[in-house]
Short mmCIF file of C-alpha atoms and ligand atoms in Angstrom, two decimals:
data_model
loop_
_atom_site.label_atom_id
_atom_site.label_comp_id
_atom_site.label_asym_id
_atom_site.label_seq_id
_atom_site.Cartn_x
_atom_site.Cartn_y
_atom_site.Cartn_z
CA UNK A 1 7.73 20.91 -38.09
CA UNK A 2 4.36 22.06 -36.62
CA UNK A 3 3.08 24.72 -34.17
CA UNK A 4 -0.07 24.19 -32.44
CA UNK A 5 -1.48 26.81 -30.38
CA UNK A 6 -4.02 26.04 -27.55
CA UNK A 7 -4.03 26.14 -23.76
CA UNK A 8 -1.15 24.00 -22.37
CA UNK A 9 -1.57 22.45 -19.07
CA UNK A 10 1.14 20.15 -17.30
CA UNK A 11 1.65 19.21 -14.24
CA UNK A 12 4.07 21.14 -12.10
CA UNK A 13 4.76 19.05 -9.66
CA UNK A 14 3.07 16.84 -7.42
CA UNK A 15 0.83 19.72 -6.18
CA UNK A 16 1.10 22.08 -8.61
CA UNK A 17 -0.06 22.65 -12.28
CA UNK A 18 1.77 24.45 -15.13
CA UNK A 19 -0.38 26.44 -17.74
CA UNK A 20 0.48 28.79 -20.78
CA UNK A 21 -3.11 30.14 -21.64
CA UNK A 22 -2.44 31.04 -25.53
CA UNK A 23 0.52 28.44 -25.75
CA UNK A 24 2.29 26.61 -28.15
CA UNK A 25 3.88 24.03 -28.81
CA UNK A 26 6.60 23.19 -31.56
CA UNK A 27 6.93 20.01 -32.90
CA UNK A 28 9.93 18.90 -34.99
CA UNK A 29 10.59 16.50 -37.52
CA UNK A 30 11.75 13.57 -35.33
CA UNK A 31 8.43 13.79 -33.24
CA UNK A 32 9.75 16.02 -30.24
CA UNK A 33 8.96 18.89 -28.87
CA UNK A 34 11.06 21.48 -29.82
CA UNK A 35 9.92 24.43 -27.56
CA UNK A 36 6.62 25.33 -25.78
CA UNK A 37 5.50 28.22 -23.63
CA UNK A 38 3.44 31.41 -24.31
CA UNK A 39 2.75 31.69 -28.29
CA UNK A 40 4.10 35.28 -28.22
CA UNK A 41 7.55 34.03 -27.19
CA UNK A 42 7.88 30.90 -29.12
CA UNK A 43 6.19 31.93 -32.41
CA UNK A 44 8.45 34.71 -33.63
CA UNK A 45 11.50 32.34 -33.39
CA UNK A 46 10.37 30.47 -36.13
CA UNK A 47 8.94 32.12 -38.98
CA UNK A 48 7.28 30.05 -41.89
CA UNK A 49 6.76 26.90 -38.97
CA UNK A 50 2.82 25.88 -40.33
CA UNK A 51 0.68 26.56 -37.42
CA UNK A 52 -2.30 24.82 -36.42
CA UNK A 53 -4.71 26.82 -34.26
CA UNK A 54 -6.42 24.98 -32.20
CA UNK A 55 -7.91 27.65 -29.84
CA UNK A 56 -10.55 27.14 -27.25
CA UNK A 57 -8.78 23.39 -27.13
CA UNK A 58 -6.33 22.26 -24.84
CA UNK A 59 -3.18 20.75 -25.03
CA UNK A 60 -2.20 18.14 -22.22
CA UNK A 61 0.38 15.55 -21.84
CA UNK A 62 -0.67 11.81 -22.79
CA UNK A 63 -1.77 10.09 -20.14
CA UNK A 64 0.08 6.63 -19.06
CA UNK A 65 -1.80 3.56 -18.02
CA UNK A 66 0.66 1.80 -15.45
CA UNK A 67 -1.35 -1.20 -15.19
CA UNK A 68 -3.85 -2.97 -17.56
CA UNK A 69 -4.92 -6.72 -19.12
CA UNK A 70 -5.50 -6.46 -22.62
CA UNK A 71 -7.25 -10.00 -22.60
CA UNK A 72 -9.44 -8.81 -19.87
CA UNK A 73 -11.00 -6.05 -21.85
CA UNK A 74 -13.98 -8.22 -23.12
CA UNK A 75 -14.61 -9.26 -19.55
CA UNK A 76 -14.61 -6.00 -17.53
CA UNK A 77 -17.60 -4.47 -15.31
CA UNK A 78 -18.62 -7.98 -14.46
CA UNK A 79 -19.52 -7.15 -10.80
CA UNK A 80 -20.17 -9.61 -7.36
CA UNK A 81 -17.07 -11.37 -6.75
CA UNK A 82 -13.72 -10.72 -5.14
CA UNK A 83 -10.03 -11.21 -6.76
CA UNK A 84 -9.41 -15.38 -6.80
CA UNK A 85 -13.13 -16.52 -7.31
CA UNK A 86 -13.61 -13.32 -9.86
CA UNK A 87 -10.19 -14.73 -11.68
CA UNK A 88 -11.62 -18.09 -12.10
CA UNK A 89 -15.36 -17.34 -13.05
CA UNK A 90 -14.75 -14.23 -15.46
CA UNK A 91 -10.95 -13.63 -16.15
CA UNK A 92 -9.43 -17.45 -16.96
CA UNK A 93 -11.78 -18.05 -19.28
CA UNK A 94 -11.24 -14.83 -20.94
CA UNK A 95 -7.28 -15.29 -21.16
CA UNK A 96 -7.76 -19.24 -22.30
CA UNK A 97 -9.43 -17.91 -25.54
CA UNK A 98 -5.94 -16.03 -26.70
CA UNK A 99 -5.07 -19.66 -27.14
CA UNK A 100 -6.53 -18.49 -31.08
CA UNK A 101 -4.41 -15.84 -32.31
CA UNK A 102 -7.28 -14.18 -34.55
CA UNK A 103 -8.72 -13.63 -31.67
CA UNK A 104 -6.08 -11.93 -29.61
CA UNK A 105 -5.39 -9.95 -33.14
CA UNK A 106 -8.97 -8.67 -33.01
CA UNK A 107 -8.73 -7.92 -29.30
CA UNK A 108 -5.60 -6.41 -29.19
CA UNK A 109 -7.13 -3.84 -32.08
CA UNK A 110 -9.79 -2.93 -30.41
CA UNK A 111 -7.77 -2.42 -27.03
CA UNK A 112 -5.03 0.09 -28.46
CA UNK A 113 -7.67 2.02 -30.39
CA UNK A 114 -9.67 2.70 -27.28
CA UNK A 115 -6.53 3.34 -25.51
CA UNK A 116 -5.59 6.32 -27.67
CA UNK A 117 -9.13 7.80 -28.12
CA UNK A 118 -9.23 7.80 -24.17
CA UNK A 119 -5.84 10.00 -24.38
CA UNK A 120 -3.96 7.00 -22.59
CA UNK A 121 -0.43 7.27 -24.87
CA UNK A 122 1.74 4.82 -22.93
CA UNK A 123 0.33 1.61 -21.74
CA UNK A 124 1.80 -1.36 -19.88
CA UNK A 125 -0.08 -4.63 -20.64
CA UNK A 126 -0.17 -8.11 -19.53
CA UNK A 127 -1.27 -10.44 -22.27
CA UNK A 128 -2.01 -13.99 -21.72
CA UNK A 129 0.69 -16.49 -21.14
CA UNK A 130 0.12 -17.25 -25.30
CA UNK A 131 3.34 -16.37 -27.26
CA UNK A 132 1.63 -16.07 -30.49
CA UNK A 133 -1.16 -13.86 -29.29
CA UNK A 134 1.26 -11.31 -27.35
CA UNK A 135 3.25 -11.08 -30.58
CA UNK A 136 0.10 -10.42 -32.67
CA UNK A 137 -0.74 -7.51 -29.56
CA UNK A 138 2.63 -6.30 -30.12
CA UNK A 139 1.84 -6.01 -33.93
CA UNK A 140 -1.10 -4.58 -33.24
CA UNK A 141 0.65 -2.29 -31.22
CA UNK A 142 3.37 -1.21 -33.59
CA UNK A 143 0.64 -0.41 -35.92
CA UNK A 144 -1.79 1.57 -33.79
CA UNK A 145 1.41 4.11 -32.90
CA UNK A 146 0.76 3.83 -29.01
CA UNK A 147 3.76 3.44 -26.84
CA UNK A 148 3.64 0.20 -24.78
CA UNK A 149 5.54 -1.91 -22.23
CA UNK A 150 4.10 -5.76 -22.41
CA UNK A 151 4.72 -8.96 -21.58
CA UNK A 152 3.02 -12.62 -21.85
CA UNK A 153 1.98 -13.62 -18.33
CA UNK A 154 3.87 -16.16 -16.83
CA UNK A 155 2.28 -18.91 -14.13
CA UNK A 156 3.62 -22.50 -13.61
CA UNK A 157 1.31 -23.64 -11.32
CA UNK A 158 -2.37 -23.39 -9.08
CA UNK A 159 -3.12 -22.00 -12.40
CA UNK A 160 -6.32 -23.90 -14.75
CA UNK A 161 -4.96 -26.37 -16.79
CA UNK A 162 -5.45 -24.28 -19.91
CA UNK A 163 -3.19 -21.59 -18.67
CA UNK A 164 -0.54 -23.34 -16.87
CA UNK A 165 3.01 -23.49 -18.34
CA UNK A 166 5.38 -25.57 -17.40
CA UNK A 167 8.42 -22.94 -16.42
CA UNK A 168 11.41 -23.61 -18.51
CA UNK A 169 8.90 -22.62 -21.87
CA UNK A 170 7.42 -20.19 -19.87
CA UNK A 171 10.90 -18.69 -19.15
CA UNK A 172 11.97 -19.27 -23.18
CA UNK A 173 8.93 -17.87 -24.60
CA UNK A 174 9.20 -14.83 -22.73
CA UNK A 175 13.17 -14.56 -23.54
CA UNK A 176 12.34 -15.03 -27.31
CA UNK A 177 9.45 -12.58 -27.56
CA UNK A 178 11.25 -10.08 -25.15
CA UNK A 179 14.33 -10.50 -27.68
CA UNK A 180 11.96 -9.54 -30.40
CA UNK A 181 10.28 -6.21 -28.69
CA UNK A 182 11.97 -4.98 -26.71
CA UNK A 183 12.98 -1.34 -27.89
CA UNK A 184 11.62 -2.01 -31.26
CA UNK A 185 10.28 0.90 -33.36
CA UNK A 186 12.88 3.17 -31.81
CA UNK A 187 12.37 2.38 -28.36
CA UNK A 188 8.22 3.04 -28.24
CA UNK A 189 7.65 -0.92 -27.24
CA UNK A 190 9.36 -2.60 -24.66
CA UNK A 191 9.38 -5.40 -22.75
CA UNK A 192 7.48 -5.89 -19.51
CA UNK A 193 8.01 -9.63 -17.89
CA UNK A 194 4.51 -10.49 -16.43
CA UNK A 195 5.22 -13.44 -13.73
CA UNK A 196 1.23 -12.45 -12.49
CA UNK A 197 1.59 -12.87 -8.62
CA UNK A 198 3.67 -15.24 -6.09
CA UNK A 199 0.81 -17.62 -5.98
CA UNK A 200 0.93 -19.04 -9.42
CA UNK A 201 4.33 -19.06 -10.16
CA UNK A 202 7.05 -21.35 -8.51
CA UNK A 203 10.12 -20.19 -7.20
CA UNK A 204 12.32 -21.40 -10.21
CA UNK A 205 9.90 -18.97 -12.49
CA UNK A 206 10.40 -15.77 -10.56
CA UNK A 207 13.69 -16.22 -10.05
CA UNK A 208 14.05 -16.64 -13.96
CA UNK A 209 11.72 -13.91 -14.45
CA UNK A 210 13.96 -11.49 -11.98
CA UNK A 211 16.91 -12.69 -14.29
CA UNK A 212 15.62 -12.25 -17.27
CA UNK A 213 15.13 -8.41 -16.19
CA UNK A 214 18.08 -7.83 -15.02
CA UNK A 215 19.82 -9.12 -18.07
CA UNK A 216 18.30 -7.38 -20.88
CA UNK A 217 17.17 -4.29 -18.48
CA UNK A 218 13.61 -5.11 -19.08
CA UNK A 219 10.75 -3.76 -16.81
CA UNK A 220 9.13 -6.65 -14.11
CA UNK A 221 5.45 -5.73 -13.56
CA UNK A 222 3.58 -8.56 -11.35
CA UNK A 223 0.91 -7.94 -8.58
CA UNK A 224 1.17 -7.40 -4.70
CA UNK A 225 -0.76 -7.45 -1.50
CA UNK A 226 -4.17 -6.65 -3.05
CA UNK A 227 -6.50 -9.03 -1.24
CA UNK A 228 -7.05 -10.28 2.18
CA UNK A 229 -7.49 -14.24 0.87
CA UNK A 230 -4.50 -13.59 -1.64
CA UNK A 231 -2.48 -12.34 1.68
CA UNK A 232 -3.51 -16.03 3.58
CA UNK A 233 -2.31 -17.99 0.24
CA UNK A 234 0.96 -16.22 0.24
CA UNK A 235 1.79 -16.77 3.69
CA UNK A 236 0.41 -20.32 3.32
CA UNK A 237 2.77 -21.09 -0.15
CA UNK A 238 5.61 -19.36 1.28
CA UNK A 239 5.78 -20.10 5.35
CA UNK A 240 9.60 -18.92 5.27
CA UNK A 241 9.20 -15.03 4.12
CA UNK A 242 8.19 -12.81 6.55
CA UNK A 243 5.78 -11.22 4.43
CA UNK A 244 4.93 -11.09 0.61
CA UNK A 245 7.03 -8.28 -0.48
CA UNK A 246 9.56 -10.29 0.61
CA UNK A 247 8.99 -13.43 -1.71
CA UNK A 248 9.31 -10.96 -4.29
CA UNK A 249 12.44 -9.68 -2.70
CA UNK A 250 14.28 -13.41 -2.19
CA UNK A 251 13.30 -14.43 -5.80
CA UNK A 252 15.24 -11.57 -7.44
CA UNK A 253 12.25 -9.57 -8.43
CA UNK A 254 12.59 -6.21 -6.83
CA UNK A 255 14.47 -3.94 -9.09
CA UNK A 256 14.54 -0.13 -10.17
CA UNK A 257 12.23 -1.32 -13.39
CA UNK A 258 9.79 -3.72 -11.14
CA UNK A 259 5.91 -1.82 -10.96
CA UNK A 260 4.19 -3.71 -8.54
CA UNK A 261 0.64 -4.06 -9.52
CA UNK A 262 -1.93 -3.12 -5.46
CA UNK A 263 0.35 -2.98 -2.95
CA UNK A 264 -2.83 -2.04 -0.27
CA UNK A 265 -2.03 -3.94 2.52
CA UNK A 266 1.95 -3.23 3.07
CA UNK A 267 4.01 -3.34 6.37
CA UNK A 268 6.45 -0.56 7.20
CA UNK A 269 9.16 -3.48 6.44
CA UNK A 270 7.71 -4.45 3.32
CA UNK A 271 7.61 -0.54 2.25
CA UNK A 272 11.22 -0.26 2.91
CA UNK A 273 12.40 -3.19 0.29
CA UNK A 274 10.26 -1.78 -2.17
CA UNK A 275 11.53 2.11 -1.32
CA UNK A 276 15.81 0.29 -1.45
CA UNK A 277 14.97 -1.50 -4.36
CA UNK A 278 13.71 2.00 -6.38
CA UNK A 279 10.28 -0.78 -7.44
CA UNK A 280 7.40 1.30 -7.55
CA UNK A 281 3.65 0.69 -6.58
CA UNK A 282 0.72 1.37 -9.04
CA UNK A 283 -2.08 2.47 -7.86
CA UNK A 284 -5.40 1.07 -9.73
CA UNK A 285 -8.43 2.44 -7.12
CA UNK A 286 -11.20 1.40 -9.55
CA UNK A 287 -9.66 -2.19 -9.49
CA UNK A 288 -9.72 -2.14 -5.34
CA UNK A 289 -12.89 -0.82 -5.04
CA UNK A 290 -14.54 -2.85 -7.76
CA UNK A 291 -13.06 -6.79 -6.26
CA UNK A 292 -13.54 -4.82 -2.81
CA UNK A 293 -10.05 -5.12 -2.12
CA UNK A 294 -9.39 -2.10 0.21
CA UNK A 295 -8.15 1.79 -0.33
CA UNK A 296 -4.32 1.98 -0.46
CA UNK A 297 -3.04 4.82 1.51
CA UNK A 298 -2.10 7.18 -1.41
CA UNK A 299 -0.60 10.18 0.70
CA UNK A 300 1.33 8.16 3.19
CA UNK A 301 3.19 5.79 0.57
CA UNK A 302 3.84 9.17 -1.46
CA UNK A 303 4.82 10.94 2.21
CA UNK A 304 7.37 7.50 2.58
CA UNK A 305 9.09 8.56 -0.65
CA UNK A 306 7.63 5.41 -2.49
CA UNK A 307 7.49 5.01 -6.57
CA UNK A 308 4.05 5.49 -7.43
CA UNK A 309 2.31 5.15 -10.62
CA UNK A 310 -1.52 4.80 -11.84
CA UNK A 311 -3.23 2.48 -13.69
CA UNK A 312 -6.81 0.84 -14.39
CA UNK A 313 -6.02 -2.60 -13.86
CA UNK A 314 -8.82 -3.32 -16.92
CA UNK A 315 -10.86 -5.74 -15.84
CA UNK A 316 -10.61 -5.26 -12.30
CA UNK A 317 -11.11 -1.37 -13.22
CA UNK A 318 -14.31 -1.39 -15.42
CA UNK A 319 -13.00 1.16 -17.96
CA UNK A 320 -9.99 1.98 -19.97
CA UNK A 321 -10.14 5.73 -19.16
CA UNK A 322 -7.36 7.02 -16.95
CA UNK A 323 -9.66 10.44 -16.66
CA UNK A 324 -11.73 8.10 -14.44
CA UNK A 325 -8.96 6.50 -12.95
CA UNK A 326 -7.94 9.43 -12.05
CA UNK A 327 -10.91 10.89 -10.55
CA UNK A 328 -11.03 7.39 -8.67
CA UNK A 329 -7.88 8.28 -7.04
CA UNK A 330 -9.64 11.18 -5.30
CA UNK A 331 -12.90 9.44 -4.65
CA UNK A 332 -11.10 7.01 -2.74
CA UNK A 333 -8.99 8.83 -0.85
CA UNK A 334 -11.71 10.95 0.07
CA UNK A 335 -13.87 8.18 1.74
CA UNK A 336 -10.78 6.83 3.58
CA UNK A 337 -9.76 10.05 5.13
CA UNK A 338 -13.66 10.72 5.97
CA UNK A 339 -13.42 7.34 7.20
CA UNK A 340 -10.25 7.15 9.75
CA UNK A 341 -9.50 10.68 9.71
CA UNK A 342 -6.27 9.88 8.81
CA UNK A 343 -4.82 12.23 6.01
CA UNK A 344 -6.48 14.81 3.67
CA UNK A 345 -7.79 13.87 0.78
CA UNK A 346 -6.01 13.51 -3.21
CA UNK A 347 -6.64 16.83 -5.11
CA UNK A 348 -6.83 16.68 -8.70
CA UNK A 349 -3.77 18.26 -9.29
CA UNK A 350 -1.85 15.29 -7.37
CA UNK A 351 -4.11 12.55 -9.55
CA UNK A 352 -2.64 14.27 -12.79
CA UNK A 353 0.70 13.82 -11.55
CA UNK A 354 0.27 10.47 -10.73
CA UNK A 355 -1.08 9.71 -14.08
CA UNK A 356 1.74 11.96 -15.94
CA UNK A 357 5.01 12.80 -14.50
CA UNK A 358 5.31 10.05 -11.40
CA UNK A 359 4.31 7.02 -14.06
CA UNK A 360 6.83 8.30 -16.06
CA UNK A 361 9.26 8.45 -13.60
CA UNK A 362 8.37 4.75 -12.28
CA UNK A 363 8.98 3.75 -16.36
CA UNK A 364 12.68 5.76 -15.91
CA UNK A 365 11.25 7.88 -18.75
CA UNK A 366 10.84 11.28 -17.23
CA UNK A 367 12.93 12.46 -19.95
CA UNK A 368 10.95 11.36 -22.04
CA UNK A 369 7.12 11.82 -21.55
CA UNK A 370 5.00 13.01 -18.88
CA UNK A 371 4.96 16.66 -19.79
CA UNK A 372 5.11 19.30 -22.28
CA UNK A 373 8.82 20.53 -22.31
CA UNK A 374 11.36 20.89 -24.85
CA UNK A 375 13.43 18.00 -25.12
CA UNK A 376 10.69 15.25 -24.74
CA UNK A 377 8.86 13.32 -26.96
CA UNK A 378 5.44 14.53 -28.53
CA UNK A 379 2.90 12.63 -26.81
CA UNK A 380 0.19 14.70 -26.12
CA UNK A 381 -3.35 14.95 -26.47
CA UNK A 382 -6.15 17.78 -27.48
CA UNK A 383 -8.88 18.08 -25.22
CA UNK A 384 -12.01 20.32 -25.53
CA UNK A 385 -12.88 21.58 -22.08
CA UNK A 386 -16.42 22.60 -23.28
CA UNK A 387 -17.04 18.40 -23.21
CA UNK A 388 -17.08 18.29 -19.37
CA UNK A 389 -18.70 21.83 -18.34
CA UNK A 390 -22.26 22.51 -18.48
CA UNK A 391 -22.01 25.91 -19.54
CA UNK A 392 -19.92 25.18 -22.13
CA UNK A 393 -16.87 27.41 -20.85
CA UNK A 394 -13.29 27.49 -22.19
CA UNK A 395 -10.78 30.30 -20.18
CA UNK A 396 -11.41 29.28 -16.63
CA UNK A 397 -8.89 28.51 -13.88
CA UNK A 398 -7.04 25.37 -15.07
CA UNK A 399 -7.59 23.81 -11.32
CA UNK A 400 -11.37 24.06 -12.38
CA UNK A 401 -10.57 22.61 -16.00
CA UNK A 402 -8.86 19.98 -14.86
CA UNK A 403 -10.98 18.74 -11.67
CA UNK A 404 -14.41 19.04 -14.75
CA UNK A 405 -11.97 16.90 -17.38
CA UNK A 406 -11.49 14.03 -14.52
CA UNK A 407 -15.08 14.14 -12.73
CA UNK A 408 -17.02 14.53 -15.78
CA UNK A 409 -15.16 12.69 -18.18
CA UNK A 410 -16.86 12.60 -21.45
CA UNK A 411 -15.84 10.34 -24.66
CA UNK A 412 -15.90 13.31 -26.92
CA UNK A 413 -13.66 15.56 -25.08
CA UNK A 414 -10.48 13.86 -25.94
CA UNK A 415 -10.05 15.52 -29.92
CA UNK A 416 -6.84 14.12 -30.41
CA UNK A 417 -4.32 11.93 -29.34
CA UNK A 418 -0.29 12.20 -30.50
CA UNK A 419 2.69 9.91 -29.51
CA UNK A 420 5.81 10.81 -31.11
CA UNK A 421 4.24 13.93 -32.93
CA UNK A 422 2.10 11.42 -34.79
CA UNK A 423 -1.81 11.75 -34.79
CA UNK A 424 -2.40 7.80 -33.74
CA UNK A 425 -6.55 9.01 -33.01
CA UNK A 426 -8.57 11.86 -33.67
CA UNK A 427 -12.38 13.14 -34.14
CA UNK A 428 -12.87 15.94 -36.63
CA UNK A 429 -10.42 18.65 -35.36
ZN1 ZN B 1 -3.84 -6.60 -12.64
#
């Protein structure tokens, strides 16, 4: 059992923040948190508890990357093409080299470490369609003491020769290494079927993959509606859905654990399946403005009562840091209400949610992580505020804290990072 004292911010809710400015938080012996809230209330409760001081710092929630290609890593920031002719020049050839285990190992090492010294706690990854290479990640995982939802992509056809499965393997490998991981180490991994968008997979494979969820409760994560010549291939491949939420829908892929990778360009109809279904959409603005995909309409699918999540979509988002991801989520929404006058713009308040409490909520963990409250698990991270401020400041309005920690990210601001009470990352504290 530990107390830390520091400045706790949470988010609220999806407007609001939630501070204690000398705060605490106690950490028991199974890696909860046992209480938080002003020091002078929680410490006297337990006398003897060691207590770390980490005053000026702050204490935050982890954040949780909804959406991100550990194979991609290597290839990201490689600008001046849009999503199919960037997948083939850039990403296949990337994902084909996972064919050699050592060097998905190696990969998947340097992924999770960066992960955790960004202050991203919970990740959910697409591999490659490799077996071997997403069990070595999910090694690799178990070691570095992140918590992760994964999956090996699945694609049976328009895929490169190298990468294309045939679909009853396909379907068997993932069942096998989904039997393996899936809420191993005491439920930190899990399982994440990747069947990567409608285009490259046949009907047979999503309708397996849509199975395979809802037999061993497993999350679905896949990609939607992210790119006008994506949009013409779907309607092309699939002439009898009325639109490409709907392929999902027919093939058994919609489901309360489905995160839906885009979803820009969505019809009121298509928004409605996804709302009955309880799937929810992650948002990755980095990713759409990088391939030049378009600005999803944050407020209005949040206003529609839609799931909504965040997540980098590494390497169509150029970094692993959700503090720019984040900060993205503003940017964007900024230009597109300048643009159509259409809504006001994404505070930083609402990105924080997005990246805390609603990805949480999209995983069905809420009681879990996302926040700072007795009950859940420890994942949290120590940030020094100083990092991002020019003047070096420490007490100031957490609205102000928080919109200097996302705009002006910097790498050494994140001191520490925790998952299950467990220091997984940490400069000199
Ligand atoms: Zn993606």
């Amino acid at each position: 059992m530990i107390l830390y004292r520091a400045h706790l911010l949470w988010s609220a809710s999806p407007t609001q923040l939630g501070e204690a400015a000398d705060g605490a938080l106690l950490v028991d012996a199974t890696g909860r948190i046992g209480a938080s809230g002003p020091f002078e209330q929680i410490a006297p409760h337990h006398p003897g508890v060691e207590i770390q001081d980490l005053r000026p710092l702050w204490i935050l929630p982890g954040l949780i990357d909804l959406h991100v290609h550990l194979p991609q890593y290597e290839a990201v920031a490689m600008d001046g093409l849009e999503l199919l002719p960037w997948l083939e020049v850039h990403i296949f050839p990337a994902e084909a080299r996972f064919a050699n285990v050592g060097v998905a190992r190696q990969a998947a090492k340097c992924f999770f470490a960066d992960l955790l010294a960004l202050g991203t706690t919970t990740a959910v990854v697409y591999s490659t369609i490799h077996q071997a290479a997403t069990d070595a990640a999910f090694q690799e995982a178990e070691s570095s003491g992140i918590r992760c939802a994964m999956g090996k992509v699945m694609m049976d056809r328009h895929a490169p020769p190298a990468l294309c499965e045939d679909t009853e393997t396909s379907l068997q490998q993932s069942e096998e290494l989904l039997q393996q991981w899936h809420g191993k180490a005491d439920g930190r991994l899990l399982y994440a079927l990747a069947p990567r968008f409608a285009p490259m997979c046949s009907p047979e494979l999503m309708r397996g993959a849509g199975a395979l969820s809802d037999k061993y409760d497993a999350y679905l994560q896949t990609h939607l509606s992210e790119n006008a010549q994506e949009l013409a291939w779907v309607k092309q491949l699939f002439p009898d859905c009325a639109s490409y939420t709907e392929v999902y829908h027919r093939h058994g892929m919609l489901n309360a654990r489905t995160l839906l990778g885009h979803g820009i360009h969505l019809e009121a109809t298509e928004r409605a399946l996804i709302r009955e279904a309880g799937a929810s959409i992650v948002h990755c603005p980095s990713s759409n403005a990088f391939l030049q995909s378009g600005v999803m309409p944050l407020k209005q699918w949040r206003e529609e009562g839609l799931g909504l999540g965040l997540g980098t979509d590494v390497a169509g988002g150029p970094t692993l840091s959700m503090w720019q991801e984040m900060a993205m989520a503003c940017t964007a929404s900024k230009l597109r209400s300048a643009l159509l006058h259409e809504q006001a713009a994404v505070a930083p308040a609402e990105a924080f949610h997005l990246a805390t409490r609603s990805s949480a909520q999209a995983l069905g963990l809420q009681s879990r992580i996302g926040g700072l409250e007795p009950g859940l698990d420890a994942d949290f991270i120590v940030v020094d505020p100083r990092c991002s401020d020019p003047a070096r400041r420490t007490e100031e309005a957490a609205e102000l804290v928080l919109s200097r920690l996302l705009y002006r990210a910097d790498p050494r601001m994140v001191r520490a990072t925790y998952v299950r009470g467990r220091r997984c990352s940490a400069l000199d504290l």
